Amino acid sequence: QVQLVESGGGLVQAGGSLRLSCAASGSIFGILAMGWYRQAPGKERELVAAPTSGSSTNYADSVKGRFTISREKAKNTVYLQMNSLKPEDTAVYFCNALISAVSGARYYWGQGTQVTVSS
């Protein structure tokens, strides 16, 4: 089985920073891509940052210049550094990964981590 476990969420004041982590574990042959999404109350889940089919990264317009995604392949981990946080960044943040495992290749989701930004 494959699991994605996020951590690093919490409560922070506007203008502050947080770093989210997502670690993949289980019977993994390879991780093809890892990204971050978020879902605010009453809204649909949206892309925050994810790699494109090339070597670049796609960021939501609302987070460009403030958020940075990075990956530590040796640890099967992806990070989301979030700076200059705003109240509108408040959401549950989900890790998403395309993983090749015993059962084949498919996308997996983590359980989510809450980020709350106070004004």
mmCIF file with all atom_site columns, C-alpha atoms in Angstrom:
data_model
loop_
_atom_site.group_PDB
_atom_site.id
_atom_site.type_symbol
_atom_site.label_atom_id
_atom_site.label_alt_id
_atom_site.label_comp_id
_atom_site.label_asym_id
_atom_site.label_entity_id
_atom_site.label_seq_id
_atom_site.pdbx_PDB_ins_code
_atom_site.Cartn_x
_atom_site.Cartn_y
_atom_site.Cartn_z
_atom_site.occupancy
_atom_site.B_iso_or_equiv
_atom_site.pdbx_formal_charge
_atom_site.auth_seq_id
_atom_site.auth_comp_id
_atom_site.auth_asym_id
_atom_site.auth_atom_id
_atom_site.pdbx_PDB_model_num
ATOM 1   C CA . GLN A 1 1   ? 0.000   0.000  0.000   1.00 0.00 ? 1   GLN A CA 1
ATOM 2   C CA . VAL A 1 2   ? 1.015   3.592  -0.605  1.00 0.00 ? 2   VAL A CA 1
ATOM 3   C CA . GLN A 1 3   ? 0.513   6.423  1.850   1.00 0.00 ? 3   GLN A CA 1
ATOM 4   C CA . LEU A 1 4   ? 1.035   10.166 1.654   1.00 0.00 ? 4   LEU A CA 1
ATOM 5   C CA . VAL A 1 5   ? 1.346   11.938 4.985   1.00 0.00 ? 5   VAL A CA 1
ATOM 6   C CA . GLU A 1 6   ? 1.348   15.726 5.210   1.00 0.00 ? 6   GLU A CA 1
ATOM 7   C CA . SER A 1 7   ? 2.637   17.778 8.119   1.00 0.00 ? 7   SER A CA 1
ATOM 8   C CA . GLY A 1 8   ? 3.545   21.353 8.970   1.00 0.00 ? 8   GLY A CA 1
ATOM 9   C CA . GLY A 1 9   ? 0.163   23.025 8.963   1.00 0.00 ? 9   GLY A CA 1
ATOM 10  C CA . GLY A 1 10  ? -1.037  25.292 11.738  1.00 0.00 ? 10  GLY A CA 1
ATOM 11  C CA . LEU A 1 11  ? -2.149  28.753 12.738  1.00 0.00 ? 11  LEU A CA 1
ATOM 12  C CA . VAL A 1 12  ? -0.062  31.723 11.655  1.00 0.00 ? 12  VAL A CA 1
ATOM 13  C CA . GLN A 1 13  ? -0.528  35.473 11.492  1.00 0.00 ? 13  GLN A CA 1
ATOM 14  C CA . ALA A 1 14  ? -0.771  37.266 8.188   1.00 0.00 ? 14  ALA A CA 1
ATOM 15  C CA . GLY A 1 15  ? 2.676   37.920 6.793   1.00 0.00 ? 15  GLY A CA 1
ATOM 16  C CA . GLY A 1 16  ? 4.109   34.824 8.434   1.00 0.00 ? 16  GLY A CA 1
ATOM 17  C CA . SER A 1 17  ? 5.540   31.637 6.957   1.00 0.00 ? 17  SER A CA 1
ATOM 18  C CA . LEU A 1 18  ? 4.941   27.921 7.119   1.00 0.00 ? 18  LEU A CA 1
ATOM 19  C CA . ARG A 1 19  ? 6.591   24.941 5.477   1.00 0.00 ? 19  ARG A CA 1
ATOM 20  C CA . LEU A 1 20  ? 4.469   21.935 4.613   1.00 0.00 ? 20  LEU A CA 1
ATOM 21  C CA . SER A 1 21  ? 5.931   18.486 4.099   1.00 0.00 ? 21  SER A CA 1
ATOM 22  C CA . CYS A 1 22  ? 4.500   15.417 2.426   1.00 0.00 ? 22  CYS A CA 1
ATOM 23  C CA . ALA A 1 23  ? 6.206   12.060 2.659   1.00 0.00 ? 23  ALA A CA 1
ATOM 24  C CA . ALA A 1 24  ? 5.300   9.053  0.550   1.00 0.00 ? 24  ALA A CA 1
ATOM 25  C CA . SER A 1 25  ? 5.766   5.558  1.898   1.00 0.00 ? 25  SER A CA 1
ATOM 26  C CA . GLY A 1 26  ? 4.874   1.988  1.050   1.00 0.00 ? 26  GLY A CA 1
ATOM 27  C CA . SER A 1 27  ? 5.614   -0.381 -1.807  1.00 0.00 ? 27  SER A CA 1
ATOM 28  C CA . ILE A 1 28  ? 6.743   2.313  -4.226  1.00 0.00 ? 28  ILE A CA 1
ATOM 29  C CA . PHE A 1 29  ? 8.552   1.587  -7.468  1.00 0.00 ? 29  PHE A CA 1
ATOM 30  C CA . GLY A 1 30  ? 8.888   5.250  -8.376  1.00 0.00 ? 30  GLY A CA 1
ATOM 31  C CA . ILE A 1 31  ? 7.367   8.686  -7.853  1.00 0.00 ? 31  ILE A CA 1
ATOM 32  C CA . LEU A 1 32  ? 6.656   10.410 -11.131 1.00 0.00 ? 32  LEU A CA 1
ATOM 33  C CA . ALA A 1 33  ? 5.346   13.737 -9.803  1.00 0.00 ? 33  ALA A CA 1
ATOM 34  C CA . MET A 1 34  ? 4.356   15.403 -6.526  1.00 0.00 ? 34  MET A CA 1
ATOM 35  C CA . GLY A 1 35  ? 2.309   18.532 -6.059  1.00 0.00 ? 35  GLY A CA 1
ATOM 36  C CA . TRP A 1 36  ? 0.097   20.528 -3.719  1.00 0.00 ? 36  TRP A CA 1
ATOM 37  C CA . TYR A 1 37  ? -3.580  21.457 -3.831  1.00 0.00 ? 37  TYR A CA 1
ATOM 38  C CA . ARG A 1 38  ? -5.817  23.245 -1.362  1.00 0.00 ? 38  ARG A CA 1
ATOM 39  C CA . GLN A 1 39  ? -9.483  23.492 -0.512  1.00 0.00 ? 39  GLN A CA 1
ATOM 40  C CA . ALA A 1 40  ? -11.006 26.407 1.347   1.00 0.00 ? 40  ALA A CA 1
ATOM 41  C CA . PRO A 1 41  ? -14.403 26.125 3.078   1.00 0.00 ? 41  PRO A CA 1
ATOM 42  C CA . GLY A 1 42  ? -17.218 26.181 0.549   1.00 0.00 ? 42  GLY A CA 1
ATOM 43  C CA . LYS A 1 43  ? -14.836 26.125 -2.392  1.00 0.00 ? 43  LYS A CA 1
ATOM 44  C CA . GLU A 1 44  ? -13.548 23.516 -4.810  1.00 0.00 ? 44  GLU A CA 1
ATOM 45  C CA . ARG A 1 45  ? -10.115 21.993 -4.485  1.00 0.00 ? 45  ARG A CA 1
ATOM 46  C CA . GLU A 1 46  ? -7.581  23.994 -6.490  1.00 0.00 ? 46  GLU A CA 1
ATOM 47  C CA . LEU A 1 47  ? -4.027  23.587 -7.683  1.00 0.00 ? 47  LEU A CA 1
ATOM 48  C CA . VAL A 1 48  ? -1.394  25.384 -5.628  1.00 0.00 ? 48  VAL A CA 1
ATOM 49  C CA . ALA A 1 49  ? 1.816   24.088 -7.196  1.00 0.00 ? 49  ALA A CA 1
ATOM 50  C CA . ALA A 1 50  ? 2.684   21.095 -9.306  1.00 0.00 ? 50  ALA A CA 1
ATOM 51  C CA . PRO A 1 51  ? 5.268   20.122 -11.891 1.00 0.00 ? 51  PRO A CA 1
ATOM 52  C CA . THR A 1 52  ? 4.353   20.310 -15.551 1.00 0.00 ? 52  THR A CA 1
ATOM 53  C CA . SER A 1 53  ? 5.063   17.609 -18.126 1.00 0.00 ? 53  SER A CA 1
ATOM 54  C CA . GLY A 1 54  ? 8.315   19.426 -18.792 1.00 0.00 ? 54  GLY A CA 1
ATOM 55  C CA . SER A 1 55  ? 10.779  20.562 -16.191 1.00 0.00 ? 55  SER A CA 1
ATOM 56  C CA . SER A 1 56  ? 8.921   23.648 -15.017 1.00 0.00 ? 56  SER A CA 1
ATOM 57  C CA . THR A 1 57  ? 6.412   24.195 -12.209 1.00 0.00 ? 57  THR A CA 1
ATOM 58  C CA . ASN A 1 58  ? 2.873   25.461 -12.431 1.00 0.00 ? 58  ASN A CA 1
ATOM 59  C CA . TYR A 1 59  ? 1.823   27.795 -9.602  1.00 0.00 ? 59  TYR A CA 1
ATOM 60  C CA . ALA A 1 60  ? -1.579  29.275 -8.945  1.00 0.00 ? 60  ALA A CA 1
ATOM 61  C CA . ASP A 1 61  ? -1.534  32.979 -9.795  1.00 0.00 ? 61  ASP A CA 1
ATOM 62  C CA . SER A 1 62  ? -2.543  33.808 -6.237  1.00 0.00 ? 62  SER A CA 1
ATOM 63  C CA . VAL A 1 63  ? 0.611   32.233 -4.769  1.00 0.00 ? 63  VAL A CA 1
ATOM 64  C CA . LYS A 1 64  ? 3.254   33.139 -7.358  1.00 0.00 ? 64  LYS A CA 1
ATOM 65  C CA . GLY A 1 65  ? 6.233   34.825 -5.760  1.00 0.00 ? 65  GLY A CA 1
ATOM 66  C CA . ARG A 1 66  ? 5.183   33.704 -2.270  1.00 0.00 ? 66  ARG A CA 1
ATOM 67  C CA . PHE A 1 67  ? 5.090   29.895 -2.370  1.00 0.00 ? 67  PHE A CA 1
ATOM 68  C CA . THR A 1 68  ? 7.846   27.547 -3.496  1.00 0.00 ? 68  THR A CA 1
ATOM 69  C CA . ILE A 1 69  ? 7.567   23.816 -4.085  1.00 0.00 ? 69  ILE A CA 1
ATOM 70  C CA . SER A 1 70  ? 10.619  21.611 -3.739  1.00 0.00 ? 70  SER A CA 1
ATOM 71  C CA . ARG A 1 71  ? 11.276  17.905 -3.670  1.00 0.00 ? 71  ARG A CA 1
ATOM 72  C CA . GLU A 1 72  ? 13.735  15.685 -1.883  1.00 0.00 ? 72  GLU A CA 1
ATOM 73  C CA . LYS A 1 73  ? 13.700  12.561 -4.017  1.00 0.00 ? 73  LYS A CA 1
ATOM 74  C CA . ALA A 1 74  ? 15.898  10.496 -1.710  1.00 0.00 ? 74  ALA A CA 1
ATOM 75  C CA . LYS A 1 75  ? 13.265  10.899 1.024   1.00 0.00 ? 75  LYS A CA 1
ATOM 76  C CA . ASN A 1 76  ? 10.196  10.603 -1.250  1.00 0.00 ? 76  ASN A CA 1
ATOM 77  C CA . THR A 1 77  ? 9.191   13.978 0.136   1.00 0.00 ? 77  THR A CA 1
ATOM 78  C CA . VAL A 1 78  ? 7.808   17.193 -1.310  1.00 0.00 ? 78  VAL A CA 1
ATOM 79  C CA . TYR A 1 79  ? 7.757   20.530 0.480   1.00 0.00 ? 79  TYR A CA 1
ATOM 80  C CA . LEU A 1 80  ? 5.749   23.710 0.129   1.00 0.00 ? 80  LEU A CA 1
ATOM 81  C CA . GLN A 1 81  ? 7.420   26.805 1.530   1.00 0.00 ? 81  GLN A CA 1
ATOM 82  C CA . MET A 1 82  ? 4.757   29.439 2.084   1.00 0.00 ? 82  MET A CA 1
ATOM 83  C CA . ASN A 1 83  ? 5.835   33.020 2.770   1.00 0.00 ? 83  ASN A CA 1
ATOM 84  C CA . SER A 1 84  ? 3.908   36.267 3.163   1.00 0.00 ? 84  SER A CA 1
ATOM 85  C CA . LEU A 1 85  ? 0.811   34.323 4.052   1.00 0.00 ? 85  LEU A CA 1
ATOM 86  C CA . LYS A 1 86  ? -2.574  35.982 3.670   1.00 0.00 ? 86  LYS A CA 1
ATOM 87  C CA . PRO A 1 87  ? -5.937  35.185 5.287   1.00 0.00 ? 87  PRO A CA 1
ATOM 88  C CA . GLU A 1 88  ? -7.171  34.005 1.896   1.00 0.00 ? 88  GLU A CA 1
ATOM 89  C CA . ASP A 1 89  ? -4.539  31.253 1.997   1.00 0.00 ? 89  ASP A CA 1
ATOM 90  C CA . THR A 1 90  ? -6.550  29.596 4.767   1.00 0.00 ? 90  THR A CA 1
ATOM 91  C CA . ALA A 1 91  ? -7.476  26.114 3.562   1.00 0.00 ? 91  ALA A CA 1
ATOM 92  C CA . VAL A 1 92  ? -6.796  22.422 3.929   1.00 0.00 ? 92  VAL A CA 1
ATOM 93  C CA . TYR A 1 93  ? -3.680  21.655 1.926   1.00 0.00 ? 93  TYR A CA 1
ATOM 94  C CA . PHE A 1 94  ? -3.416  18.291 0.187   1.00 0.00 ? 94  PHE A CA 1
ATOM 95  C CA . CYS A 1 95  ? -0.431  16.515 -1.263  1.00 0.00 ? 95  CYS A CA 1
ATOM 96  C CA . ASN A 1 96  ? -0.961  14.745 -4.589  1.00 0.00 ? 96  ASN A CA 1
ATOM 97  C CA . ALA A 1 97  ? 1.462   12.314 -6.152  1.00 0.00 ? 97  ALA A CA 1
ATOM 98  C CA . LEU A 1 98  ? 1.670   10.164 -9.265  1.00 0.00 ? 98  LEU A CA 1
ATOM 99  C CA . ILE A 1 99  ? 3.232   6.955  -7.994  1.00 0.00 ? 99  ILE A CA 1
ATOM 100 C CA . SER A 1 100 ? 4.192   3.720  -9.633  1.00 0.00 ? 100 SER A CA 1
ATOM 101 C CA . ALA A 1 101 ? 3.505   0.839  -7.271  1.00 0.00 ? 101 ALA A CA 1
ATOM 102 C CA . VAL A 1 102 ? 2.733   -2.873 -7.348  1.00 0.00 ? 102 VAL A CA 1
ATOM 103 C CA . SER A 1 103 ? -0.820  -2.143 -8.482  1.00 0.00 ? 103 SER A CA 1
ATOM 104 C CA . GLY A 1 104 ? 0.342   0.109  -11.297 1.00 0.00 ? 104 GLY A CA 1
ATOM 105 C CA . ALA A 1 105 ? 0.710   3.872  -11.646 1.00 0.00 ? 105 ALA A CA 1
ATOM 106 C CA . ARG A 1 106 ? -1.954  6.197  -10.338 1.00 0.00 ? 106 ARG A CA 1
ATOM 107 C CA . TYR A 1 107 ? -2.506  9.409  -8.377  1.00 0.00 ? 107 TYR A CA 1
ATOM 108 C CA . TYR A 1 108 ? -2.642  9.325  -4.611  1.00 0.00 ? 108 TYR A CA 1
ATOM 109 C CA . TRP A 1 109 ? -3.889  11.957 -2.146  1.00 0.00 ? 109 TRP A CA 1
ATOM 110 C CA . GLY A 1 110 ? -2.800  12.699 1.386   1.00 0.00 ? 110 GLY A CA 1
ATOM 111 C CA . GLN A 1 111 ? -5.251  13.295 4.216   1.00 0.00 ? 111 GLN A CA 1
ATOM 112 C CA . GLY A 1 112 ? -4.669  17.041 4.229   1.00 0.00 ? 112 GLY A CA 1
ATOM 113 C CA . THR A 1 113 ? -3.221  19.507 6.697   1.00 0.00 ? 113 THR A CA 1
ATOM 114 C CA . GLN A 1 114 ? -5.032  22.627 7.916   1.00 0.00 ? 114 GLN A CA 1
ATOM 115 C CA . VAL A 1 115 ? -3.466  26.032 7.370   1.00 0.00 ? 115 VAL A CA 1
ATOM 116 C CA . THR A 1 116 ? -5.146  28.962 9.073   1.00 0.00 ? 116 THR A CA 1
ATOM 117 C CA . VAL A 1 117 ? -3.936  32.522 8.552   1.00 0.00 ? 117 VAL A CA 1
ATOM 118 C CA . SER A 1 118 ? -5.266  35.141 10.931  1.00 0.00 ? 118 SER A CA 1
ATOM 119 C CA . SER A 1 119 ? -5.525  38.817 10.033  1.00 0.00 ? 119 SER A CA 1
#
